[in-house]
Amino acid sequence: MSEIDYDPQQKFDGVDDDIEAVVEDTELPRRLKTKVYRTVDERGAGVEDADQIAKAVENRYLDTRVDPLDPVGTVSAQSIGEPGTQMTMNTFHYAGVAEIDVTQGLPRLIELVDARKEPDTPMMTVHLEDEFAENRERAHEVVWKIEATRILALGDISTDVADMLVRVDLNPDTLQERWPTVDNLAEIVGEISETIESKLGVDVVQLDETVIEFGPDEPSYRELLQLVEDLREIVFKGIEDIDRVVIRREDTEESEDGEFVLYTEGSELGNVLGIEGVDASRTTCNNIHEIHRNLGIEAARESIIEETMNTLEEQGLDDVNIRHLMLVADIMTNGGGIQSIGRHGISGSKESVLARAAFEVTVNHLLDAAIHGEIDDLNGVTENVIVGKPIKLGTGDVNLRMGSEPARTDGTGEGAD
Amino acid sequence: MVDVSEHELVPDHSVLAEEELEDVLQEYNIDRTDLPKIKRADPALPDEADVGDVIEIVRDSRTTDQAVVYRLVVE
């Protein structure tokens, strides 16, 4: 798509030097030039036709460009706001990709523009590398490194009140499954015992190959129950915030078998990117702050656009022009961090007191402004509407005045009367 | 640590030379502080970048093939 030395003649047979010359001569961007080439090629048009087509497209292109002093922000707000009224008001959780609940519709859109610290339903899409993507067993190795494994998944807990002991009966099959790279059962059980010892501060005794036992230092019924409670919380393997991982085979362009992709409930992008087997170039999450932290502001901008567009598309509102969403994302990421739209973000940091007061919590802003003796320079739109002055947009920003003499004195009758 | 510049969401970042910066500022008729910002701690920032530098970012754009934008490194 983005070659610098682009050669249309190589790509389209019907394009010769003359046609290339007339098309390249226009002010069109590369994307539109390619479209012109394609059309010329398909229709088998000659140089003159090509010239006319290129000129017509160029005129239309120049015509539809944003005029100077066009209120693009207002147009964007309306263009996103109107379809927003058609979106579902309720949070419909639905079995989206691979049975993972994802917030959709208006709540998701609000979440995005409000730049919430944590989305309602955080999730990650984890792509895998090489053999991890092709082989289900290898893919599962990655799953167990990501999904949090707690004691309940590994075996049964029983409490012996008479001897004040907690007994854990581990399931050997599950252990083998979750530690696929370790062959030796004893090693796995040893690892689990060590984790319990360090987290709970107790001495663990191994009774059998897969049975371990421990109890409080002093015989106390409360302590015993507390130990069981704490035991359930320990994460033996995987990442704490990730409760569930779903594995799914997806079609790809490169390979016929497709590849395995993991979807997770909960997200922790920073940790996951470093795991062996994870493709760190394609793995993403739906938390824009996490993307910002791990991949930077440009990636955050990109993901805001992507997420808002997907949310709209999901609701069948895909005719919103992407430029509006790009503008929103540009504004939100302008300061190097993510700022929300609204009182605590963009609208709250406006220069003008009147503009801020017109948005939300009017009295507070007026009061603060009065206390600090703020001055309003009346540069923006809102404040000028309030005081009844022309706004500096479109024709409001240019000063026209009637000439004292007719503009033309050559007798053609035109000019100012 | 993972190389974030490899990620598909991260466009190319490079430090803009002073002379080129002059042209850019002149073209848009702005000060360098009018540019969008990028934090010093941004993971996608090139190592040699320092506060006050201007970063040239070449994005694959949705509306044209490549869009060049600039960000000023802050704090």
Tab-separated table of C-alpha atoms in Angstrom:
chain	number	residue	atom	x	y	z
A	1	MET	CA	0.000	0.000	0.000
A	2	SER	CA	2.602	2.476	0.980
A	3	GLU	CA	5.513	2.041	-1.366
A	4	ILE	CA	7.372	5.241	-2.058
A	5	ASP	CA	8.457	4.223	-5.546
A	6	TYR	CA	5.017	3.210	-6.681
A	7	ASP	CA	4.762	1.963	-10.234
A	8	PRO	CA	1.198	1.976	-11.596
A	9	GLN	CA	2.266	0.599	-14.967
A	10	GLN	CA	3.445	-2.561	-13.351
A	11	LYS	CA	0.220	-3.020	-11.472
A	12	PHE	CA	-2.245	-2.098	-14.196
A	13	ASP	CA	-1.709	-3.228	-17.796
A	14	GLY	CA	-3.911	-0.516	-19.283
A	15	VAL	CA	-1.776	2.302	-17.869
A	16	ASP	CA	0.971	3.784	-20.059
A	17	ASP	CA	3.379	6.706	-19.640
A	18	ASP	CA	0.903	9.328	-20.851
A	19	ILE	CA	-1.853	8.182	-18.537
A	20	GLU	CA	0.552	8.037	-15.622
A	21	ALA	CA	1.683	11.567	-16.417
A	22	VAL	CA	-1.828	13.061	-16.407
A	23	VAL	CA	-2.865	11.259	-13.236
A	24	GLU	CA	0.354	12.020	-11.370
A	25	ASP	CA	-0.103	15.653	-12.336
A	26	THR	CA	-3.202	15.984	-10.159
A	27	GLU	CA	-3.261	16.939	-6.483
A	28	LEU	CA	-4.883	13.655	-5.498
A	29	PRO	CA	-3.534	11.535	-2.661
A	30	ARG	CA	-1.966	8.178	-3.525
A	31	ARG	CA	-5.054	6.221	-2.491
A	32	LEU	CA	-7.285	8.079	-4.957
A	33	LYS	CA	-4.685	7.971	-7.704
A	34	THR	CA	-4.621	4.203	-7.400
A	35	LYS	CA	-8.388	4.138	-7.692
A	36	VAL	CA	-8.203	6.261	-10.821
A	37	TYR	CA	-5.605	3.911	-12.300
A	38	ARG	CA	-7.767	0.935	-11.510
A	39	THR	CA	-10.830	2.482	-13.140
A	40	VAL	CA	-8.862	3.536	-16.205
A	41	ASP	CA	-7.472	0.040	-16.442
A	42	GLU	CA	-10.821	-1.681	-16.062
A	43	ARG	CA	-12.598	0.501	-18.577
A	44	GLY	CA	-9.722	0.476	-21.022
A	45	ALA	CA	-9.816	4.288	-21.246
A	46	GLY	CA	-7.412	6.259	-23.443
A	47	VAL	CA	-5.275	9.209	-22.450
A	48	GLU	CA	-7.975	11.815	-23.059
A	49	ASP	CA	-10.560	9.901	-21.070
A	50	ALA	CA	-8.038	9.319	-18.328
A	51	ASP	CA	-7.279	13.034	-18.257
A	52	GLN	CA	-10.973	13.856	-17.929
A	53	ILE	CA	-11.481	11.257	-15.228
A	54	ALA	CA	-8.470	12.488	-13.273
A	55	LYS	CA	-9.586	16.129	-13.574
A	56	ALA	CA	-13.122	15.308	-12.490
A	57	VAL	CA	-11.909	13.330	-9.509
A	58	GLU	CA	-9.486	16.092	-8.577
A	59	ASN	CA	-12.232	18.720	-8.713
A	60	ARG	CA	-14.491	16.632	-6.565
A	61	TYR	CA	-11.624	15.979	-4.146
A	62	LEU	CA	-10.746	19.649	-3.794
A	63	ASP	CA	-14.436	20.436	-3.445
A	64	THR	CA	-14.974	18.066	-0.540
A	65	ARG	CA	-11.923	19.134	1.428
A	66	VAL	CA	-12.584	20.913	4.676
A	67	ASP	CA	-12.886	24.659	4.132
A	68	PRO	CA	-10.857	27.054	6.219
A	69	LEU	CA	-12.671	27.912	9.472
A	70	ASP	CA	-14.988	24.919	9.198
A	71	PRO	CA	-16.101	23.802	12.685
A	72	VAL	CA	-14.788	20.250	12.338
A	73	GLY	CA	-15.121	19.472	16.041
A	74	THR	CA	-18.797	20.367	16.115
A	75	VAL	CA	-19.428	18.361	12.961
A	76	SER	CA	-17.623	15.379	14.506
A	77	ALA	CA	-19.634	15.667	17.707
A	78	GLN	CA	-22.881	15.657	15.756
A	79	SER	CA	-21.750	12.874	13.462
A	80	ILE	CA	-20.926	10.582	16.367
A	81	GLY	CA	-23.775	11.815	18.553
A	82	GLU	CA	-26.594	11.132	16.136
A	83	PRO	CA	-25.804	7.437	15.594
A	84	GLY	CA	-25.221	7.265	19.336
A	85	THR	CA	-28.934	7.936	19.855
A	86	GLN	CA	-29.696	4.780	17.912
A	87	MET	CA	-27.449	2.580	19.993
A	88	THR	CA	-28.684	0.201	22.606
A	89	MET	CA	-28.887	1.950	25.934
A	90	ASN	CA	-28.567	-1.217	27.985
A	91	THR	CA	-25.344	-2.993	28.529
A	92	PHE	CA	-25.970	-6.065	26.480
A	93	HIS	CA	-23.358	-8.570	27.339
A	94	TYR	CA	-23.345	-11.077	24.629
A	95	ALA	CA	-21.322	-14.067	23.653
A	96	GLY	CA	-19.112	-12.202	21.243
A	97	VAL	CA	-15.880	-13.690	20.005
A	98	ALA	CA	-15.324	-17.040	21.612
A	99	GLU	CA	-17.935	-16.830	24.373
A	100	ILE	CA	-16.300	-13.934	26.186
A	101	ASP	CA	-18.568	-11.198	27.454
A	102	VAL	CA	-17.690	-7.793	26.098
A	103	THR	CA	-19.451	-4.508	26.818
A	104	GLN	CA	-21.043	-3.229	23.658
A	105	GLY	CA	-22.931	-0.278	22.316
A	106	LEU	CA	-23.415	3.028	24.081
A	107	PRO	CA	-21.867	2.017	27.430
A	108	ARG	CA	-18.672	1.000	25.638
A	109	LEU	CA	-18.575	4.208	23.607
A	110	ILE	CA	-19.023	6.285	26.760
A	111	GLU	CA	-16.317	4.255	28.480
A	112	LEU	CA	-13.929	5.037	25.623
A	113	VAL	CA	-14.486	8.778	25.373
A	114	ASP	CA	-14.493	9.067	29.172
A	115	ALA	CA	-11.104	7.298	29.124
A	116	ARG	CA	-12.032	5.087	32.097
A	117	LYS	CA	-9.059	3.678	33.913
A	118	GLU	CA	-10.400	0.164	33.596
A	119	PRO	CA	-13.008	-1.001	31.086
A	120	ASP	CA	-16.096	-2.767	32.396
A	121	THR	CA	-15.063	-6.007	30.731
A	122	PRO	CA	-11.317	-6.032	30.128
A	123	MET	CA	-10.117	-8.561	27.571
A	124	MET	CA	-7.102	-9.391	25.463
A	125	THR	CA	-6.645	-10.918	22.063
A	126	VAL	CA	-3.430	-12.901	22.226
A	127	HIS	CA	-1.827	-13.976	18.971
A	128	LEU	CA	0.788	-16.698	19.007
A	129	GLU	CA	4.050	-17.274	17.201
A	130	ASP	CA	5.195	-20.062	14.921
A	131	GLU	CA	4.526	-23.555	16.268
A	132	PHE	CA	2.540	-22.178	19.208
A	133	ALA	CA	-0.035	-20.923	16.716
A	134	GLU	CA	-0.166	-24.167	14.770
A	135	ASN	CA	-0.111	-26.815	17.435
A	136	ARG	CA	-2.948	-27.022	19.930
A	137	GLU	CA	-0.760	-28.551	22.633
A	138	ARG	CA	1.850	-25.817	22.333
A	139	ALA	CA	-0.915	-23.209	22.363
A	140	HIS	CA	-2.191	-24.713	25.594
A	141	GLU	CA	1.226	-24.254	27.172
A	142	VAL	CA	0.735	-20.528	26.665
A	143	VAL	CA	-2.818	-20.710	27.999
A	144	TRP	CA	-1.578	-22.136	31.312
A	145	LYS	CA	1.042	-19.415	31.553
A	146	ILE	CA	-1.668	-16.774	31.221
A	147	GLU	CA	-4.743	-18.140	32.975
A	148	ALA	CA	-4.607	-17.843	36.750
A	149	THR	CA	-4.515	-21.302	38.333
A	150	ARG	CA	-5.853	-21.468	41.869
A	151	ILE	CA	-5.962	-24.422	44.217
A	152	LEU	CA	-9.586	-25.327	43.460
A	153	ALA	CA	-8.630	-26.132	39.887
A	154	LEU	CA	-5.855	-28.450	41.027
A	155	GLY	CA	-7.483	-30.657	43.641
A	156	ASP	CA	-9.763	-31.036	46.627
A	157	ILE	CA	-9.315	-29.355	49.985
A	158	SER	CA	-10.453	-31.022	53.172
A	159	THR	CA	-10.073	-29.845	56.762
A	160	ASP	CA	-9.360	-32.161	59.601
A	161	VAL	CA	-10.690	-30.376	62.670
A	162	ALA	CA	-9.523	-33.015	65.124
A	163	ASP	CA	-5.854	-32.696	64.132
A	164	MET	CA	-6.117	-29.089	63.031
A	165	LEU	CA	-4.873	-29.826	59.528
A	166	VAL	CA	-5.715	-28.778	55.999
A	167	ARG	CA	-5.289	-31.562	53.473
A	168	VAL	CA	-5.022	-30.937	49.754
A	169	ASP	CA	-5.596	-33.886	47.483
A	170	LEU	CA	-4.079	-32.846	44.160
A	171	ASN	CA	-5.312	-34.328	40.926
A	172	PRO	CA	-2.320	-35.810	39.039
A	173	ASP	CA	-3.961	-35.490	35.614
A	174	THR	CA	-4.659	-31.799	36.102
A	175	LEU	CA	-1.107	-31.225	37.328
A	176	GLN	CA	0.347	-32.859	34.218
A	177	GLU	CA	-2.016	-30.837	32.064
A	178	ARG	CA	-1.221	-27.489	33.637
A	179	TRP	CA	2.546	-28.037	33.862
A	180	PRO	CA	3.066	-29.576	30.430
A	181	THR	CA	6.772	-28.787	30.381
A	182	VAL	CA	7.531	-30.623	33.652
A	183	ASP	CA	7.497	-34.423	33.430
A	184	ASN	CA	8.109	-35.220	37.039
A	185	LEU	CA	5.018	-35.140	39.280
A	186	ALA	CA	7.074	-34.809	42.456
A	187	GLU	CA	8.674	-31.658	41.098
A	188	ILE	CA	5.284	-30.045	40.465
A	189	VAL	CA	3.972	-30.998	43.898
A	190	GLY	CA	7.177	-29.655	45.422
A	191	GLU	CA	6.675	-26.386	43.622
A	192	ILE	CA	3.118	-26.105	44.894
A	193	SER	CA	4.208	-26.876	48.457
A	194	GLU	CA	6.880	-24.197	48.288
A	195	THR	CA	4.371	-21.638	47.040
A	196	ILE	CA	2.020	-22.457	49.899
A	197	GLU	CA	4.850	-22.290	52.452
A	198	SER	CA	6.029	-18.905	51.290
A	199	LYS	CA	2.563	-17.389	50.895
A	200	LEU	CA	0.953	-18.722	54.079
A	201	GLY	CA	3.995	-19.121	56.318
A	202	VAL	CA	3.237	-22.723	57.277
A	203	ASP	CA	5.162	-25.992	57.073
A	204	VAL	CA	3.828	-28.279	54.395
A	205	VAL	CA	4.132	-32.030	54.803
A	206	GLN	CA	3.849	-34.306	51.821
A	207	LEU	CA	1.927	-37.459	52.754
A	208	ASP	CA	1.586	-39.168	49.460
A	209	GLU	CA	2.738	-38.512	45.912
A	210	THR	CA	-0.043	-35.979	45.418
A	211	VAL	CA	-1.369	-35.344	48.919
A	212	ILE	CA	-0.042	-32.473	51.020
A	213	GLU	CA	-0.994	-31.383	54.487
A	214	PHE	CA	-0.403	-28.378	56.688
A	215	GLY	CA	-1.903	-26.644	59.698
A	216	PRO	CA	-1.654	-23.513	61.843
A	217	ASP	CA	1.237	-23.133	64.298
A	218	GLU	CA	-1.082	-22.999	67.287
A	219	PRO	CA	-4.219	-25.164	67.269
A	220	SER	CA	-6.973	-22.668	66.531
A	221	TYR	CA	-10.166	-23.273	64.661
A	222	ARG	CA	-10.284	-19.715	63.332
A	223	GLU	CA	-6.716	-19.852	62.075
A	224	LEU	CA	-7.506	-23.115	60.311
A	225	LEU	CA	-10.459	-21.628	58.455
A	226	GLN	CA	-8.431	-18.526	57.633
A	227	LEU	CA	-5.720	-20.719	56.098
A	228	VAL	CA	-8.266	-22.381	53.830
A	229	GLU	CA	-9.584	-18.968	52.798
A	230	ASP	CA	-6.098	-17.714	51.988
A	231	LEU	CA	-5.235	-20.923	50.195
A	232	ARG	CA	-8.060	-20.398	47.735
A	233	GLU	CA	-6.654	-16.979	46.786
A	234	ILE	CA	-3.131	-18.138	45.942
A	235	VAL	CA	-2.249	-18.027	42.253
A	236	PHE	CA	0.030	-20.974	41.516
A	237	LYS	CA	0.495	-20.298	37.855
A	238	GLY	CA	-0.524	-17.667	35.343
A	239	ILE	CA	-1.490	-14.015	35.800
A	240	GLU	CA	-3.663	-13.028	38.709
A	241	ASP	CA	-6.185	-10.817	36.907
A	242	ILE	CA	-6.893	-13.253	34.130
A	243	ASP	CA	-9.714	-15.546	35.091
A	244	ARG	CA	-10.388	-17.306	31.855
A	245	VAL	CA	-8.694	-17.969	28.545
A	246	VAL	CA	-10.524	-19.241	25.502
A	247	ILE	CA	-8.618	-20.805	22.661
A	248	ARG	CA	-9.941	-20.568	19.151
A	249	ARG	CA	-8.791	-21.566	15.700
A	250	GLU	CA	-9.011	-18.726	13.235
A	251	ASP	CA	-8.563	-18.584	9.504
A	252	THR	CA	-5.598	-16.687	8.167
A	253	GLU	CA	-4.445	-15.702	4.736
A	254	GLU	CA	-1.053	-17.375	5.020
A	255	SER	CA	-1.911	-20.802	6.277
A	256	GLU	CA	-4.708	-23.192	5.328
A	257	ASP	CA	-5.016	-24.658	8.792
A	258	GLY	CA	-5.508	-21.250	10.313
A	259	GLU	CA	-3.911	-20.330	13.617
A	260	PHE	CA	-4.797	-20.559	17.273
A	261	VAL	CA	-5.742	-17.284	18.918
A	262	LEU	CA	-6.380	-16.808	22.627
A	263	TYR	CA	-9.066	-14.576	24.072
A	264	THR	CA	-8.822	-13.705	27.734
A	265	GLU	CA	-11.180	-12.383	30.358
A	266	GLY	CA	-9.215	-9.754	32.220
A	267	SER	CA	-6.147	-8.064	30.805
A	268	GLU	CA	-2.509	-7.560	31.712
A	269	LEU	CA	-0.849	-6.674	28.436
A	270	GLY	CA	2.547	-5.840	29.891
A	271	ASN	CA	3.040	-9.305	31.360
A	272	VAL	CA	1.570	-11.206	28.458
A	273	LEU	CA	3.759	-9.573	25.813
A	274	GLY	CA	6.836	-11.023	27.489
A	275	ILE	CA	5.598	-14.632	27.583
A	276	GLU	CA	7.353	-17.086	25.296
A	277	GLY	CA	5.198	-18.024	22.327
A	278	VAL	CA	3.125	-14.840	22.376
A	279	ASP	CA	3.355	-12.778	19.210
A	280	ALA	CA	4.216	-9.394	20.700
A	281	SER	CA	3.534	-7.620	17.423
A	282	ARG	CA	-0.171	-8.418	17.150
A	283	THR	CA	-1.404	-9.028	20.685
A	284	THR	CA	-3.749	-6.300	21.919
A	285	CYS	CA	-6.257	-5.534	24.643
A	286	ASN	CA	-9.332	-3.330	24.978
A	287	ASN	CA	-7.926	-1.158	27.766
A	288	ILE	CA	-6.598	2.022	26.150
A	289	HIS	CA	-4.591	2.974	29.244
A	290	GLU	CA	-2.826	-0.360	29.250
A	291	ILE	CA	-1.965	0.118	25.580
A	292	HIS	CA	-0.693	3.603	26.405
A	293	ARG	CA	1.494	2.280	29.222
A	294	ASN	CA	2.982	-0.574	27.236
A	295	LEU	CA	3.038	0.606	23.638
A	296	GLY	CA	2.943	4.372	23.831
A	297	ILE	CA	0.682	7.252	22.935
A	298	GLU	CA	0.579	6.583	19.204
A	299	ALA	CA	-0.620	3.030	19.763
A	300	ALA	CA	-3.228	4.363	22.183
A	301	ARG	CA	-4.472	6.774	19.538
A	302	GLU	CA	-4.677	3.958	17.047
A	303	SER	CA	-6.586	1.741	19.443
A	304	ILE	CA	-9.068	4.494	20.381
A	305	ILE	CA	-9.939	4.837	16.699
A	306	GLU	CA	-10.112	1.085	16.254
A	307	GLU	CA	-12.250	0.494	19.346
A	308	THR	CA	-14.734	3.309	18.702
A	309	MET	CA	-15.135	2.281	15.071
A	310	ASN	CA	-15.665	-1.360	16.037
A	311	THR	CA	-18.243	-0.365	18.633
A	312	LEU	CA	-20.167	1.612	16.035
A	313	GLU	CA	-19.837	-1.116	13.415
A	314	GLU	CA	-21.055	-3.730	15.857
A	315	GLN	CA	-24.290	-1.767	16.071
A	316	GLY	CA	-24.631	-1.403	12.323
A	317	LEU	CA	-23.628	2.251	12.390
A	318	ASP	CA	-20.582	1.896	10.196
A	319	ASP	CA	-21.414	4.856	7.977
A	320	VAL	CA	-19.807	7.232	10.475
A	321	ASN	CA	-16.786	8.662	8.703
A	322	ILE	CA	-13.535	7.500	10.231
A	323	ARG	CA	-12.208	11.083	10.179
A	324	HIS	CA	-14.539	12.048	13.008
A	325	LEU	CA	-13.171	9.282	15.198
A	326	MET	CA	-9.624	10.175	14.211
A	327	LEU	CA	-10.248	13.747	15.323
A	328	VAL	CA	-11.566	12.544	18.675
A	329	ALA	CA	-8.543	10.280	19.148
A	330	ASP	CA	-6.154	13.061	18.124
A	331	ILE	CA	-7.632	15.437	20.681
A	332	MET	CA	-7.642	12.816	23.426
A	333	THR	CA	-3.950	12.000	22.878
A	334	ASN	CA	-2.746	15.513	22.082
A	335	GLY	CA	-1.057	16.116	25.427
A	336	GLY	CA	1.028	12.946	25.408
A	337	GLY	CA	-1.330	11.178	27.810
A	338	ILE	CA	-4.932	10.103	27.405
A	339	GLN	CA	-7.404	12.829	28.291
A	340	SER	CA	-11.101	12.192	28.499
A	341	ILE	CA	-13.672	14.227	26.651
A	342	GLY	CA	-15.822	16.020	29.211
A	343	ARG	CA	-15.657	17.918	32.443
A	344	HIS	CA	-12.519	16.252	33.795
A	345	GLY	CA	-10.682	16.294	30.487
A	346	ILE	CA	-10.883	18.361	27.333
A	347	SER	CA	-13.931	20.482	28.186
A	348	GLY	CA	-12.627	21.133	31.680
A	349	SER	CA	-9.297	22.438	30.426
A	350	LYS	CA	-10.763	25.084	28.147
A	351	GLU	CA	-9.330	28.533	28.490
A	352	SER	CA	-12.616	30.367	28.728
A	353	VAL	CA	-14.627	30.504	31.975
A	354	LEU	CA	-17.903	30.963	30.164
A	355	ALA	CA	-17.260	27.971	27.902
A	356	ARG	CA	-16.501	25.774	30.905
A	357	ALA	CA	-19.503	27.067	32.822
A	358	ALA	CA	-21.753	26.405	29.836
A	359	PHE	CA	-20.800	22.733	29.843
A	360	GLU	CA	-21.347	21.261	33.306
A	361	VAL	CA	-21.385	22.386	36.960
A	362	THR	CA	-21.972	26.010	35.991
A	363	VAL	CA	-21.994	27.541	39.452
A	364	ASN	CA	-18.698	25.994	40.558
A	365	HIS	CA	-16.864	27.351	37.555
A	366	LEU	CA	-18.305	30.837	37.888
A	367	LEU	CA	-17.567	30.895	41.605
A	368	ASP	CA	-13.952	29.731	41.159
A	369	ALA	CA	-13.447	32.217	38.345
A	370	ALA	CA	-14.792	35.030	40.500
A	371	ILE	CA	-12.564	34.074	43.434
A	372	HIS	CA	-9.454	33.963	41.254
A	373	GLY	CA	-10.373	36.969	39.159
A	374	GLU	CA	-10.212	35.130	35.854
A	375	ILE	CA	-10.462	37.058	32.630
A	376	ASP	CA	-12.291	35.762	29.578
A	377	ASP	CA	-10.765	36.844	26.288
A	378	LEU	CA	-13.834	35.775	24.309
A	379	ASN	CA	-11.862	33.887	21.702
A	380	GLY	CA	-13.926	30.736	21.449
A	381	VAL	CA	-17.359	29.942	20.104
A	382	THR	CA	-19.400	29.258	23.233
A	383	GLU	CA	-18.448	32.415	25.096
A	384	ASN	CA	-19.228	34.594	22.083
A	385	VAL	CA	-22.651	33.005	21.694
A	386	ILE	CA	-23.279	33.779	25.373
A	387	VAL	CA	-22.346	37.436	25.075
A	388	GLY	CA	-24.029	37.767	21.679
A	389	LYS	CA	-21.013	38.522	19.531
A	390	PRO	CA	-20.315	36.977	16.114
A	391	ILE	CA	-18.401	33.722	16.473
A	392	LYS	CA	-15.018	33.262	14.853
A	393	LEU	CA	-16.005	30.476	12.499
A	394	GLY	CA	-16.680	30.379	8.803
A	395	THR	CA	-17.881	33.771	7.589
A	396	GLY	CA	-17.793	35.070	11.161
A	397	ASP	CA	-14.013	35.259	11.142
A	398	VAL	CA	-13.517	37.403	8.076
A	399	ASN	CA	-14.150	41.098	8.073
A	400	LEU	CA	-16.044	42.248	5.021
A	401	ARG	CA	-17.127	45.748	4.511
A	402	MET	CA	-18.939	47.564	1.780
A	403	GLY	CA	-16.673	49.605	-0.422
A	404	SER	CA	-17.288	53.335	-0.554
A	405	GLU	CA	-16.875	53.212	-4.313
A	406	PRO	CA	-18.109	50.682	-6.845
A	407	ALA	CA	-15.563	47.856	-7.106
A	408	ARG	CA	-15.416	48.216	-10.866
A	409	THR	CA	-15.609	51.460	-12.702
A	410	ASP	CA	-15.221	50.101	-16.207
A	411	GLY	CA	-18.943	50.361	-16.912
A	412	THR	CA	-19.835	46.698	-17.048
A	413	GLY	CA	-22.461	47.284	-14.444
A	414	GLU	CA	-21.024	44.730	-12.027
A	415	GLY	CA	-19.655	45.475	-8.615
A	416	ALA	CA	-21.032	46.875	-5.443
A	417	ASP	CA	-23.962	49.201	-5.682
B	1	MET	CA	11.652	-6.223	27.630
B	2	VAL	CA	9.741	-6.559	24.386
B	3	ASP	CA	10.576	-4.380	21.413
B	4	VAL	CA	7.429	-2.285	21.141
B	5	SER	CA	8.371	-0.787	17.786
B	6	GLU	CA	7.638	-4.227	16.328
B	7	HIS	CA	3.992	-3.961	17.330
B	8	GLU	CA	1.516	-3.313	14.545
B	9	LEU	CA	-0.168	-0.532	16.520
B	10	VAL	CA	3.096	1.385	16.858
B	11	PRO	CA	4.128	3.534	13.870
B	12	ASP	CA	7.734	4.526	13.115
B	13	HIS	CA	9.153	7.102	15.524
B	14	SER	CA	12.358	8.973	14.710
B	15	VAL	CA	14.034	12.076	16.074
B	16	LEU	CA	13.696	15.021	13.685
B	17	ALA	CA	16.865	16.954	12.856
B	18	GLU	CA	16.902	20.640	13.859
B	19	GLU	CA	17.109	21.918	10.251
B	20	GLU	CA	14.168	19.814	9.156
B	21	LEU	CA	12.245	20.983	12.196
B	22	GLU	CA	12.684	24.606	11.076
B	23	ASP	CA	11.043	23.769	7.754
B	24	VAL	CA	8.160	22.017	9.463
B	25	LEU	CA	7.503	24.882	11.873
B	26	GLN	CA	7.712	27.355	9.021
B	27	GLU	CA	5.354	25.349	6.860
B	28	TYR	CA	2.657	25.265	9.533
B	29	ASN	CA	3.601	28.670	10.927
B	30	ILE	CA	3.696	27.454	14.524
B	31	ASP	CA	6.002	27.245	17.530
B	32	ARG	CA	7.394	23.908	18.586
B	33	THR	CA	5.295	24.041	21.751
B	34	ASP	CA	2.156	24.094	19.593
B	35	LEU	CA	2.903	20.552	18.443
B	36	PRO	CA	1.172	17.577	20.038
B	37	LYS	CA	3.231	16.102	22.879
B	38	ILE	CA	4.788	12.771	23.671
B	39	LYS	CA	5.992	11.872	27.160
B	40	ARG	CA	9.652	11.203	27.886
B	41	ALA	CA	8.610	7.874	29.410
B	42	ASP	CA	6.688	6.770	26.319
B	43	PRO	CA	7.699	3.181	25.536
B	44	ALA	CA	7.714	3.787	21.783
B	45	LEU	CA	10.141	6.707	22.020
B	46	PRO	CA	13.572	6.147	20.418
B	47	ASP	CA	16.321	5.817	23.056
B	48	GLU	CA	18.278	8.843	21.879
B	49	ALA	CA	15.274	11.176	22.176
B	50	ASP	CA	15.421	13.807	24.907
B	51	VAL	CA	13.057	16.400	26.307
B	52	GLY	CA	12.676	19.215	23.787
B	53	ASP	CA	13.318	17.023	20.754
B	54	VAL	CA	10.675	16.703	18.093
B	55	ILE	CA	9.732	13.210	16.990
B	56	GLU	CA	8.653	12.490	13.457
B	57	ILE	CA	5.982	9.818	13.301
B	58	VAL	CA	5.053	8.145	10.035
B	59	ARG	CA	1.694	6.450	10.350
B	60	ASP	CA	-0.031	4.171	7.929
B	61	SER	CA	-3.096	6.278	7.568
B	62	ARG	CA	-6.657	5.192	7.017
B	63	THR	CA	-7.407	8.150	4.776
B	64	THR	CA	-4.201	8.413	2.794
B	65	ASP	CA	-1.339	5.936	2.614
B	66	GLN	CA	1.124	7.599	4.907
B	67	ALA	CA	0.641	10.484	7.256
B	68	VAL	CA	3.573	12.276	8.824
B	69	VAL	CA	2.932	13.878	12.184
B	70	TYR	CA	5.190	15.453	14.792
B	71	ARG	CA	5.244	15.302	18.552
B	72	LEU	CA	7.326	17.294	21.005
B	73	VAL	CA	8.991	15.315	23.791
B	74	VAL	CA	7.956	16.654	27.220
B	75	GLU	CA	8.984	16.029	30.879
